[in-house]
Coordinates of C-alpha atoms in Angstrom, one line a residue:
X1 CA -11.6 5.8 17.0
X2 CA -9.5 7.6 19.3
X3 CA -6.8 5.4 22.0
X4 CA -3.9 6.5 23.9
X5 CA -0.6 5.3 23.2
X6 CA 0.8 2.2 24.3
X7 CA 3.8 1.9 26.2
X8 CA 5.4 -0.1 23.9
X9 CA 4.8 1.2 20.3
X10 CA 7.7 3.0 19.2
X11 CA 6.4 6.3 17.5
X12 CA 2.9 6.0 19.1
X13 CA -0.3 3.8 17.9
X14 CA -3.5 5.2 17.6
X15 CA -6.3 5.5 15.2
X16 CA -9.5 6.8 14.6
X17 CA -11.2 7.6 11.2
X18 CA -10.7 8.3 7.5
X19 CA -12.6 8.9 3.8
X20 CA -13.1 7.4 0.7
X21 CA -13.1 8.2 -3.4
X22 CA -13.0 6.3 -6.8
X23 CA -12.9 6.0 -10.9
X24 CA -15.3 7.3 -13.1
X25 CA -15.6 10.0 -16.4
X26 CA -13.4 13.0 -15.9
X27 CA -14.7 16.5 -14.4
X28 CA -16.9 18.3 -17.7
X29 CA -14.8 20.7 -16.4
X30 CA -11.6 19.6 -16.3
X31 CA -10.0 19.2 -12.7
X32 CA -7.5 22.3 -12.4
X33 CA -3.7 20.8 -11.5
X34 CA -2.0 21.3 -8.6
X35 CA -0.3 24.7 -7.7
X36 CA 3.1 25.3 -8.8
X37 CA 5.2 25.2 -5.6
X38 CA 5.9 29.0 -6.0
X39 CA 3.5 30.8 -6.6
X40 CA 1.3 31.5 -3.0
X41 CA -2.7 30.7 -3.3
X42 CA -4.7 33.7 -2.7
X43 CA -7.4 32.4 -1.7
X44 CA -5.9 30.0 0.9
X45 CA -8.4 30.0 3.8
X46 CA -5.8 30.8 6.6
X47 CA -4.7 33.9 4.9
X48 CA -8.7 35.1 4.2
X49 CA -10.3 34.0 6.9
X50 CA -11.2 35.9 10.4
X51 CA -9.7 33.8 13.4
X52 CA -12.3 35.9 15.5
X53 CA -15.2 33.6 16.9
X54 CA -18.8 35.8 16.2
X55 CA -19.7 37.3 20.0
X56 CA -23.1 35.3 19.3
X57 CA -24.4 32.3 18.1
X58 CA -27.3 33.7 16.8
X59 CA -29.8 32.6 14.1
X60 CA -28.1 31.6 10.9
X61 CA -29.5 33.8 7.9
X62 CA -30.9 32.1 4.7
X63 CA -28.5 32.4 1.9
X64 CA -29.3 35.1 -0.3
X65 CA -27.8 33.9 -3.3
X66 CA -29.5 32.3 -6.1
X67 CA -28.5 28.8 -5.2
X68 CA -30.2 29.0 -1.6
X69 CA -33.3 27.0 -2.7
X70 CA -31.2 24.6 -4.5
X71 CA -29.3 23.9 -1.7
X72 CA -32.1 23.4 0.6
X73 CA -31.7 19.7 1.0
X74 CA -31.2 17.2 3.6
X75 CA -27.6 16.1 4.4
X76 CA -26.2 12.9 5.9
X77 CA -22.8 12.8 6.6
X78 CA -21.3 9.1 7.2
X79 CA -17.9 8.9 8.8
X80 CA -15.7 6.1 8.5
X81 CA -13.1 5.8 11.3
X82 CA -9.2 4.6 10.1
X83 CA -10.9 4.7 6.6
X84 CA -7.3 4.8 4.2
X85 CA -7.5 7.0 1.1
X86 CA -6.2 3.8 -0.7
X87 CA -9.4 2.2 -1.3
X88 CA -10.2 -0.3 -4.5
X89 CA -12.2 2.7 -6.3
X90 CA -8.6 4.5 -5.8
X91 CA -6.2 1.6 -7.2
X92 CA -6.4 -0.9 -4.1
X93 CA -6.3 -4.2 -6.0
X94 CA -8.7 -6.0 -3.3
X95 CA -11.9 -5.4 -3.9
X96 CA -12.5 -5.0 0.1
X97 CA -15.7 -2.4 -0.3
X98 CA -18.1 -3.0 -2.8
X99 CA -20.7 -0.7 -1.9
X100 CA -18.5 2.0 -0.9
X101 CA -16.6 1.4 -4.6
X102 CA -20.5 1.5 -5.8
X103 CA -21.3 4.5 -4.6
X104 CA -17.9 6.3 -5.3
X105 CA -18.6 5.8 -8.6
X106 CA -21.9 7.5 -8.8
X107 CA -20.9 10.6 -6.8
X108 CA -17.8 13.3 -7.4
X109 CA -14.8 12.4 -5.9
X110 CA -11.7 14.3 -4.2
X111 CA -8.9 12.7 -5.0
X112 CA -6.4 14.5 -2.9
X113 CA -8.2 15.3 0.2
X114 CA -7.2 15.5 4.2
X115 CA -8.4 15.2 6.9
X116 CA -7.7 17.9 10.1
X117 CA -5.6 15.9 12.5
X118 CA -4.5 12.5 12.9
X119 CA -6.8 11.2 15.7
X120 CA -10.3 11.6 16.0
X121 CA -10.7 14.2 19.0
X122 CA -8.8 16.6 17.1
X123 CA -10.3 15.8 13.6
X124 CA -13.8 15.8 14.7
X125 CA -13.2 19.0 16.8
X126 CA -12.3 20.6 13.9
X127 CA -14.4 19.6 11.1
X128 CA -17.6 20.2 13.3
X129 CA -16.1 23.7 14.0
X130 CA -14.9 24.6 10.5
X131 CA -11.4 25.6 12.3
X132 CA -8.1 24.2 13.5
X133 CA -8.2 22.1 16.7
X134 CA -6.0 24.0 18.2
X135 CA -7.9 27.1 18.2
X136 CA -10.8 25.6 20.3
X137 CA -11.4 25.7 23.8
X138 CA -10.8 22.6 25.2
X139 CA -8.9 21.1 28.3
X140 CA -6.0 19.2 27.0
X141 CA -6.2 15.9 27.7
X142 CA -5.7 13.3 24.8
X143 CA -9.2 12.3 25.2
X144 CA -10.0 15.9 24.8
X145 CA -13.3 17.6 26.4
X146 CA -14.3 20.9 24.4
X147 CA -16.1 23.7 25.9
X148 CA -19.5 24.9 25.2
X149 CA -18.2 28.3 24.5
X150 CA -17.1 27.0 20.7
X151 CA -19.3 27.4 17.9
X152 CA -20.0 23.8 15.8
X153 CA -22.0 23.9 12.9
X154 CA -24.6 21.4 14.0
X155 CA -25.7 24.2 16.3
X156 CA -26.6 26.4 13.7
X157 CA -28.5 23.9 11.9
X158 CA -30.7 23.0 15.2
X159 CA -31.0 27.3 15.6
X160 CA -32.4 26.9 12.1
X161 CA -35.0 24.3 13.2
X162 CA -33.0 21.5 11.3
X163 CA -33.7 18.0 13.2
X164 CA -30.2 16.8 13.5
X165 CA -28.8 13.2 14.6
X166 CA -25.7 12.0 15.9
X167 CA -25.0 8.1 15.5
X168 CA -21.7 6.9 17.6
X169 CA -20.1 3.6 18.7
X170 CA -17.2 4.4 21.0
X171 CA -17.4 5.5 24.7
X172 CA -15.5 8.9 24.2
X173 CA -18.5 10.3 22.4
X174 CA -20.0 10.2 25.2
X175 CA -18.7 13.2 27.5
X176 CA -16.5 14.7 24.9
X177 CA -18.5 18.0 24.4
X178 CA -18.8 17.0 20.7
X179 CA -23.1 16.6 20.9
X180 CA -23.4 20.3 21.0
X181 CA -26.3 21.2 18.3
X182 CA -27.5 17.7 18.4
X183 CA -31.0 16.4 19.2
X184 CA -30.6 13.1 19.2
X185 CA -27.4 11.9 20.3
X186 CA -26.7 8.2 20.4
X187 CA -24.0 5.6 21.2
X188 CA -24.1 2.0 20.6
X189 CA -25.5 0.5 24.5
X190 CA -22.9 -1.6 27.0
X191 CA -19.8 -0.6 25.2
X192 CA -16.4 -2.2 26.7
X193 CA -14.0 0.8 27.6
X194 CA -10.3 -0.1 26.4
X195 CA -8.2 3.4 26.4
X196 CA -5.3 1.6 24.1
X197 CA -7.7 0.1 22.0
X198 CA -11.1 -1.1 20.5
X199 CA -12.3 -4.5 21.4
X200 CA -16.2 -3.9 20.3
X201 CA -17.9 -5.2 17.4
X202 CA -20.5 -2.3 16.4
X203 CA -21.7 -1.9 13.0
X204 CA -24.9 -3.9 13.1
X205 CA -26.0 -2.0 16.0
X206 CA -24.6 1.5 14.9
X207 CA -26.5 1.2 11.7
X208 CA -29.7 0.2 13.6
X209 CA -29.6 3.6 15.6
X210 CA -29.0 5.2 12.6
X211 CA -32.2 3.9 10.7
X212 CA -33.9 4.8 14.1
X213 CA -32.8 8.1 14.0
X214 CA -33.8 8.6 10.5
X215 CA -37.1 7.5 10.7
X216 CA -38.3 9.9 14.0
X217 CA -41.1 12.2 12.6
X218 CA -38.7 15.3 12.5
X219 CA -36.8 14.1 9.8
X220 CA -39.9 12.9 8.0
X221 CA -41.6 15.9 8.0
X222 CA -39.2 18.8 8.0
X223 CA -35.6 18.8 6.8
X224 CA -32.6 16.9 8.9
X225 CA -28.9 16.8 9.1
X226 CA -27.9 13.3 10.4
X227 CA -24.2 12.1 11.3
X228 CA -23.3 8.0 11.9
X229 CA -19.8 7.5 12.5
X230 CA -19.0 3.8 11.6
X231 CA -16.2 2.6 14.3
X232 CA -15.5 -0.7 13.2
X233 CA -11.8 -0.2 11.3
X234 CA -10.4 0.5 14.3
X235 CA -7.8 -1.1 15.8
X236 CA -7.9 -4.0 17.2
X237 CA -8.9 -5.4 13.9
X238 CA -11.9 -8.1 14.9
X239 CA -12.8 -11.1 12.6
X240 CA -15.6 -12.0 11.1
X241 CA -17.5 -15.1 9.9
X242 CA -17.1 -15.6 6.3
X243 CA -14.4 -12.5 5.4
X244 CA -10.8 -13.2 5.4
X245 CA -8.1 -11.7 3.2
X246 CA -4.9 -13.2 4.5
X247 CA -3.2 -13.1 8.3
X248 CA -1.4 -9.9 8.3
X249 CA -2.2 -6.7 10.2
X250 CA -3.2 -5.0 6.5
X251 CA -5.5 -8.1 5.9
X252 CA -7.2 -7.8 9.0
X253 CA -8.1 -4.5 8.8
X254 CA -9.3 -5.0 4.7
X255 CA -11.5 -7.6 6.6
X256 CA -12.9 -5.0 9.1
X257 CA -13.3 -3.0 6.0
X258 CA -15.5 -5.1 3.9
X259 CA -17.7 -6.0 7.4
X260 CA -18.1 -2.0 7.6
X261 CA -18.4 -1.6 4.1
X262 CA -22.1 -4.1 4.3
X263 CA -23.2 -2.1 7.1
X264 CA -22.9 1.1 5.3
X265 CA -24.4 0.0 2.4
X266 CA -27.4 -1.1 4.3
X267 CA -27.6 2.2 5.6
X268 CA -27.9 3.9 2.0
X269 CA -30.2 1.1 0.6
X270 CA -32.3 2.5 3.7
X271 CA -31.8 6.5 2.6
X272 CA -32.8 5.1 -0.9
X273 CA -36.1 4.0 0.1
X274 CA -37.0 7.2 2.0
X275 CA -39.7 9.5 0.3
X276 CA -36.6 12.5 1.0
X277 CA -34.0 10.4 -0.7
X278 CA -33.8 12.4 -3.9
X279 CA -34.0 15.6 -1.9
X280 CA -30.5 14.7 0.3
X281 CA -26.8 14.8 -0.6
X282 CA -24.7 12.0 1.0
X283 CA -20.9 13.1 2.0
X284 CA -18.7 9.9 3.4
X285 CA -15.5 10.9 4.7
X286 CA -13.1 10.3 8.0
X287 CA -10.8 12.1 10.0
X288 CA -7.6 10.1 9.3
X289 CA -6.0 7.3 7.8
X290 CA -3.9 4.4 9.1
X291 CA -0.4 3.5 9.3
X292 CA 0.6 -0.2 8.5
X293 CA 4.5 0.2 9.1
X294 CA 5.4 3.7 7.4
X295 CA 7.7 5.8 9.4
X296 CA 8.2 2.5 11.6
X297 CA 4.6 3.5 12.6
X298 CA 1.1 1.7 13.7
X299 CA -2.7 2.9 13.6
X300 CA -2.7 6.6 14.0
X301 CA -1.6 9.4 16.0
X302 CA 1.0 11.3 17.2
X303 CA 2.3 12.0 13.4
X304 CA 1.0 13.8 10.3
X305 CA 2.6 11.9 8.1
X306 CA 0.5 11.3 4.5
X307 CA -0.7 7.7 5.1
X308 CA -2.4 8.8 8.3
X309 CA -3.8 12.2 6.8
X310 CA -5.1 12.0 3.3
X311 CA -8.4 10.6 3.2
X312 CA -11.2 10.1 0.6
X313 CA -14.1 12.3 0.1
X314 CA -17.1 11.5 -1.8
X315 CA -19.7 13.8 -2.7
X316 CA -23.0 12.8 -3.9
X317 CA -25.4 15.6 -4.1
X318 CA -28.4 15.9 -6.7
X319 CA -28.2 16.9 -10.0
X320 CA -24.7 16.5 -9.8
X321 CA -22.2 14.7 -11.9
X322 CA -20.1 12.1 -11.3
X323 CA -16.5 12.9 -11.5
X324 CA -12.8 13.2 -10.1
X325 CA -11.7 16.3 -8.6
X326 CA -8.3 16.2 -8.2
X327 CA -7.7 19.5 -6.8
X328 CA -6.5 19.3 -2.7
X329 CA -9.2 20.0 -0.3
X330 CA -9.6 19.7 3.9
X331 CA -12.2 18.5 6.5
X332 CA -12.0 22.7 7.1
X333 CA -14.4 22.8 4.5
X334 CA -17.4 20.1 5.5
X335 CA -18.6 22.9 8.2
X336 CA -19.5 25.4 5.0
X337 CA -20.6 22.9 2.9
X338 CA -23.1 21.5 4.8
X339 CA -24.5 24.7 6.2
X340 CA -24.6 26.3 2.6
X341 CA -26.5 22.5 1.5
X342 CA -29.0 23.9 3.7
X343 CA -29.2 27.3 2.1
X344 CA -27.7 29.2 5.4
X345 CA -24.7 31.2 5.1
X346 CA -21.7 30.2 6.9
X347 CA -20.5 32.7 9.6
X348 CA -17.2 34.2 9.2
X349 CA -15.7 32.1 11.9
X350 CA -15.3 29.2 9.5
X351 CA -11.9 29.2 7.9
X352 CA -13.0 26.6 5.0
X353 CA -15.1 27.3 1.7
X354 CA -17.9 25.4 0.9
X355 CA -17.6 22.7 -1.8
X356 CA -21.1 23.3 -3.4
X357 CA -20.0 25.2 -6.1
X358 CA -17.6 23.6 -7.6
X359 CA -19.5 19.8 -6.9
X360 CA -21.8 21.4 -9.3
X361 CA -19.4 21.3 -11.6
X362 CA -17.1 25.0 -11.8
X363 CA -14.2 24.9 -11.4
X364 CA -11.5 24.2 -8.2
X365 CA -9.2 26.8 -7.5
X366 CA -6.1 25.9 -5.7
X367 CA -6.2 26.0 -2.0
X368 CA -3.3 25.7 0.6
X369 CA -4.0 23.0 3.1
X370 CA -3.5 23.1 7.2
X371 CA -3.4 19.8 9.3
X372 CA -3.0 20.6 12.9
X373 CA -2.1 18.0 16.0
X374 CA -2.2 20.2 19.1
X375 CA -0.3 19.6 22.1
X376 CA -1.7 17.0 24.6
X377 CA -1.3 15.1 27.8
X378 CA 0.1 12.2 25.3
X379 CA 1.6 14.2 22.2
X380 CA 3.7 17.4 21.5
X381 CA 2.6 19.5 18.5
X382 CA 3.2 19.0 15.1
X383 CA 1.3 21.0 12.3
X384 CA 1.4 20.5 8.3
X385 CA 0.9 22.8 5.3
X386 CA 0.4 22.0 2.0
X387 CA 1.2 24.4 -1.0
X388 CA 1.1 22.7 -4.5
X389 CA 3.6 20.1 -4.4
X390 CA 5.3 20.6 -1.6
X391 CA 4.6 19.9 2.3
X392 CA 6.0 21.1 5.4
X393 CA 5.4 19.4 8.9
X394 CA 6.7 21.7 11.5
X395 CA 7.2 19.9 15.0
X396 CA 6.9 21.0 18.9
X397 CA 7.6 24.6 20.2
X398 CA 10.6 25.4 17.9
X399 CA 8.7 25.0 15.2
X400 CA 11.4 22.8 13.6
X401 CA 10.3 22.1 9.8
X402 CA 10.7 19.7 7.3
X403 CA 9.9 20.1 3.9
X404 CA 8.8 17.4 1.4
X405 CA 7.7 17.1 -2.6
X406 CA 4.9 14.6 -1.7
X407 CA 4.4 14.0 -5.7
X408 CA 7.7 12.9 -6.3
X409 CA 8.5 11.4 -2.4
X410 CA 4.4 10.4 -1.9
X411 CA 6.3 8.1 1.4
X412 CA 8.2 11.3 2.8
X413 CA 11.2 9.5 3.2
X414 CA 13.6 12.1 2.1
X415 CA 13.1 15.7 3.3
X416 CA 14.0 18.5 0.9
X417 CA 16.6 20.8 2.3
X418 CA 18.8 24.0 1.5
X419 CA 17.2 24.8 -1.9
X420 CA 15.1 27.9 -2.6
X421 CA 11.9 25.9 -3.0
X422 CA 12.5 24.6 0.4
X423 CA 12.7 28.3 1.4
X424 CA 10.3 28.9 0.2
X425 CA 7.8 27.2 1.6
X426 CA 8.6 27.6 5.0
X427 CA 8.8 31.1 4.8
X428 CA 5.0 31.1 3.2
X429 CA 4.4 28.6 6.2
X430 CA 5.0 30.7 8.6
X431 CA 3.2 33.5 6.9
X432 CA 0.3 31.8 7.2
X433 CA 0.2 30.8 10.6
X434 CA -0.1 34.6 11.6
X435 CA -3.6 34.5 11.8
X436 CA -4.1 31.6 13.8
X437 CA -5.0 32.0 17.8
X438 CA -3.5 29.0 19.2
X439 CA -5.6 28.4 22.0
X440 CA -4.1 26.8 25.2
X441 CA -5.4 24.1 27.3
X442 CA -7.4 24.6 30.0
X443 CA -6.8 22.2 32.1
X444 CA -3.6 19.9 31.6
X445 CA -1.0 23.3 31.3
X446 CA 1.4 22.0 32.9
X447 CA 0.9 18.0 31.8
X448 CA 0.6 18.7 27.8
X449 CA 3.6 18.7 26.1
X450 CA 5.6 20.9 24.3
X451 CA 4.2 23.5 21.5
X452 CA 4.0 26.2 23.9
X453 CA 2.7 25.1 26.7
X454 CA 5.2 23.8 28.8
X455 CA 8.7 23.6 28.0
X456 CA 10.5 20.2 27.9

């Protein structure tokens, strides 16, 4: 979930959630390649987007394309925190998830996808706001509070009469500012508070509320959106009776894996057996990874490195085919995607692009990719933009950059430097960043770090 760093961990240790994908028959339409590293995406969402928020909230208009009353469904989006992109339906040769490798393989899978941030108050900022974290309102703190004035996409769902559910199992969801748009907002009861780590065992009971949730008459009888955030990956890695896959750090975790993984397949044998199942897409995702060592690093945090970034994304929507889309893709775009599953159009606030489309089956442009760690009480700023091949990760108020080919160096270990790619890309970095409104703190201006707030 989301922990400040320890004293003593070198690089910082932190970690909060993270996605999943898997094998199956290629796209009908085959899955369009990667950029080349020098040519600039048009339709990058950074570059297109307005940064302005709308003056109002409003009522959401019904899409008036012709795939609004296809994409009037139900949606239920299951969040996995810590979740690694390197699961067994991506090459993992444990088999530590069978129902999540199950239902990978029956839904349309982005192979290449990221998450916002690296820790979950940034991630989860984000993806519920269809923007960078660090163009929200919020005060600062590494356990970060976000103002009412910003716009998440539950809201609109809730202006649209939409029953929606929020399902959580760590104590920061509860004042965070994250339940705006929610109706039913619930954390797993007597929860012990560790602000380093995570010492609760909370599946069982977070899949409980989540059945709960989904059975209340709303949801029955009109249309929902329902959220369950499955905690249980997170550091510290907890045993359980009967799983074991060896004594290391990475075993313990695969072990806290498989427990989640029973829990959320119990959840969608429940969604199976719902008279709205075949009306509702599923989307399981996180909003980071984990780091077992890389970069002398452990959890999450603090870093944007790949191992704590890319996550899985599965997709499984009606009528649609199973498939690999290999194509790069961000958390930016689960705001759009779920609003437009609901036949509403997304407001221009959103920087992202819904994924309807081309889950449907046409075909995925390239897109450039922003990760953004804002400046906290605990971290200085570090951002990261991906063009093709190539990734920059710019760091703290100078905006220092290095530049990696994550295809040939998928560990980052040696930065590219001095050549024209390298250029480049920094130079297209920083073009994009001109429409961004970094938006500063609140409250901690003169505790957060670095990255224009306060300098060292």
């Amino acid at each position: 979930m989301i922990n400040r760093p320890r004293a003593l961990l070198p690089v910082g240790a932190i970690c909060t959630m993270a996605l999943v994908a898997c094998a199956r028959k290629e796209d009908p339409k085959p899955a369009q390649g990667l950029p080349s590293s020098s040519s600039a995406s048009a339709t990058s969402p950074a570059a297109a987007a307005s940064t302005d928020k709308p003056a109002t909230q409003g009522n959401p208009q019904a899409s008036s394309s012709a795939e609004a009353g296809r994409n009037a469904l139900n949606v239920v989006l299951i969040t996995i925190d810590c979740l690694r992109a390197d699961m067994p339906w991506a090459g993992y040769p444990k088999p530590i998830a069978p129902r999540l490798t199950e239902f990978a393989s029956k839904a349309v899978e982005y192979t290449h996808a990221y998450s916002l941030s690296s820790y979950t108050s940034m991630s989860v900022g984000g993806f519920l706001s269809g923007r960078l974290p660090g163009e929200l309102k919020r005060d600062g703190y590494f356990f970060g509070t976000y103002a009412k004035e910003n716009l998440f996409f539950p809201e609109l769902l809730q202006d649209a009469k939409i029953y929606t559910s929020g399902a959580h199992a760590h104590g920061y969801f509860k004042k965070s500012g994250l339940e705006q748009g929610f109706d039913s907002w619930e954390l797993v009861p007597n929860l012990k508070w560790n602000n380093t780590t995570d010492e609760n065992i909370t599946s069982p009971e977070l899949e409980a509320i989540a059945e709960r949730q989904l059975s209340d008459p709303r949801a029955d009888s009109g249309r929902f959106f329902a959220w369950v955030h499955f905690l249980d990956p997170h550091d510290k890695y907890m045993t359980h009776d009967g799983i074991s896959w060896g004594k290391t750090q990475r075993d313990r975790y695969d072990g806290e894996i498989t427990f989640t993984d029973r829990y959320v397949g119990k959840l969608l044998d429940f969604i199976a057996s719902r008279p709205w199942a075949s009306r509702t897409a599923i989307i399981i995702t996180a909003d980071h990874g984990e780091a077992f060592g890389e970069h002398k690093q452990y959890v999450h945090g603090f870093e944007l490195w790949e191992n704590l970034v890319r996550v899985p994304l599965l997709v499984s929507l009606p009528g649609a085919t199973a498939r690999k889309i290999d194509t790069p893709r961000s958390a930016i775009d689960l705001a759009p995607t779920i609003v437009d599953l609901f036949g509403l159009t997304p407001p221009d606030s959103f920087l992202g692009k819904s994924l309807v489309p081309e889950v449907r089956g046409t075909a995925a442009d390239p897109r450039d990719i922003l990760i953004d760690l804002p400046a906290t009480s605990d971290n200085d700023r570090k951002r990261a933009f991906i063009h093709g091949n190539l990734k920059v990760i710019a760091s703290g108020e100078a905006d220092l950059p290095q530049v990696f080919d994550i295809k040939e160096d998928p560990g980052e270990l040696t930065p590219i430097r001095g050549t024209d790619a390298s250029k480049e890309i920094v130079a297209l970095y920083k073009e994009r960043q001109k429409p961004l409104q970094d938006v500063p703190p609140t409250k901690c201006k003169e505790g957060c770090l670095n990255g224009g707030y306060r300098k060292k």
